[in-house]
Structure formats: C-alpha cells, structure tokens
XYZ file of C-alpha atoms in Angstrom:
72
model
C -27.246 -18.732 57.564
C -24.011 -20.918 58.023
C -22.271 -18.428 55.566
C -22.838 -15.550 57.739
C -22.016 -17.150 60.961
C -18.992 -16.782 63.028
C -19.487 -20.470 64.251
C -19.362 -21.817 60.742
C -20.821 -25.222 59.946
C -21.365 -27.931 62.271
C -19.419 -31.367 61.897
C -20.670 -33.837 59.548
C -20.731 -37.651 59.356
C -20.654 -39.932 62.093
C -19.735 -38.520 65.317
C -19.335 -39.969 68.691
C -20.783 -38.506 71.817
C -17.478 -37.069 73.089
C -16.968 -35.106 69.922
C -20.510 -33.652 69.849
C -20.265 -32.793 73.590
C -16.993 -30.893 72.676
C -18.238 -29.283 69.531
C -21.240 -27.997 71.304
C -19.154 -26.764 74.344
C -17.095 -24.703 71.965
C -19.897 -23.334 70.005
C -21.838 -22.270 73.559
C -18.336 -21.047 74.585
C -18.179 -18.823 71.439
C -21.681 -17.440 71.546
C -21.553 -16.408 75.155
C -18.122 -14.767 74.893
C -19.550 -12.681 71.984
C -22.792 -11.845 73.575
C -20.582 -10.646 76.802
C -18.405 -8.649 74.789
C -21.059 -6.227 73.802
C -22.836 -6.374 76.722
C -21.482 -2.980 78.272
C -22.074 -1.058 75.200
C -25.662 -2.419 74.909
C -26.168 -1.185 78.694
C -25.122 2.237 77.564
C -27.460 1.929 74.532
C -30.317 0.232 75.988
C -30.435 -1.039 79.688
C -33.392 -2.977 79.075
C -32.176 -4.956 76.140
C -29.049 -5.480 78.381
C -31.042 -6.922 81.072
C -32.930 -9.290 78.505
C -29.402 -10.377 77.159
C -28.119 -10.965 80.650
C -30.960 -13.367 81.293
C -30.255 -15.188 77.980
C -26.559 -15.436 79.145
C -27.341 -16.843 82.540
C -29.464 -19.921 80.867
C -26.704 -20.155 78.104
C -23.782 -20.076 80.521
C -25.663 -22.698 82.872
C -25.938 -25.083 79.797
C -22.250 -24.395 78.805
C -21.243 -25.602 82.395
C -23.295 -28.568 82.378
C -21.895 -29.651 78.833
C -18.284 -28.858 79.814
C -19.069 -31.185 83.051
C -19.510 -34.003 80.590
C -15.788 -33.466 79.189
C -14.315 -34.027 82.556
C-alpha cells in the first residue's frame, strides 16, 4: 500500500523517459539502502535469510547500476 510505503506514490501524468528513469533510479536506491541498513542485524538473527536478501540485493543493485547508466 502506498500509505504505508516509505517510497510514496509514483509520479502521475505524462512523464518523459528521463523523468521515469530518474524516478526509478531514486526508488531503487532507497530500496537497496533500506535493505542494506538492516543486513548486519538480519545476519545476527537469521544467516539464511541474510543470504537470501544478499542475493536479492545483488540483482536490485545490478538493475540500479543499469538504470543509473541511462542518466549519464
């Protein structure tokens, strides 16, 4: 739900490609930063779950890198 998300709602109306790419990069950056911030604590509680999150982060950060490359 948008109301409980720290990302808020997505931009509305007509958006050009540069605006969409920038918005997606910003959102992916927030998601990966949030996941990374709890990674050490998760490892203390459940190393298996930590490993799963690391795998997910690897994919998200790869996509973040590719999207950010479009902004250059």
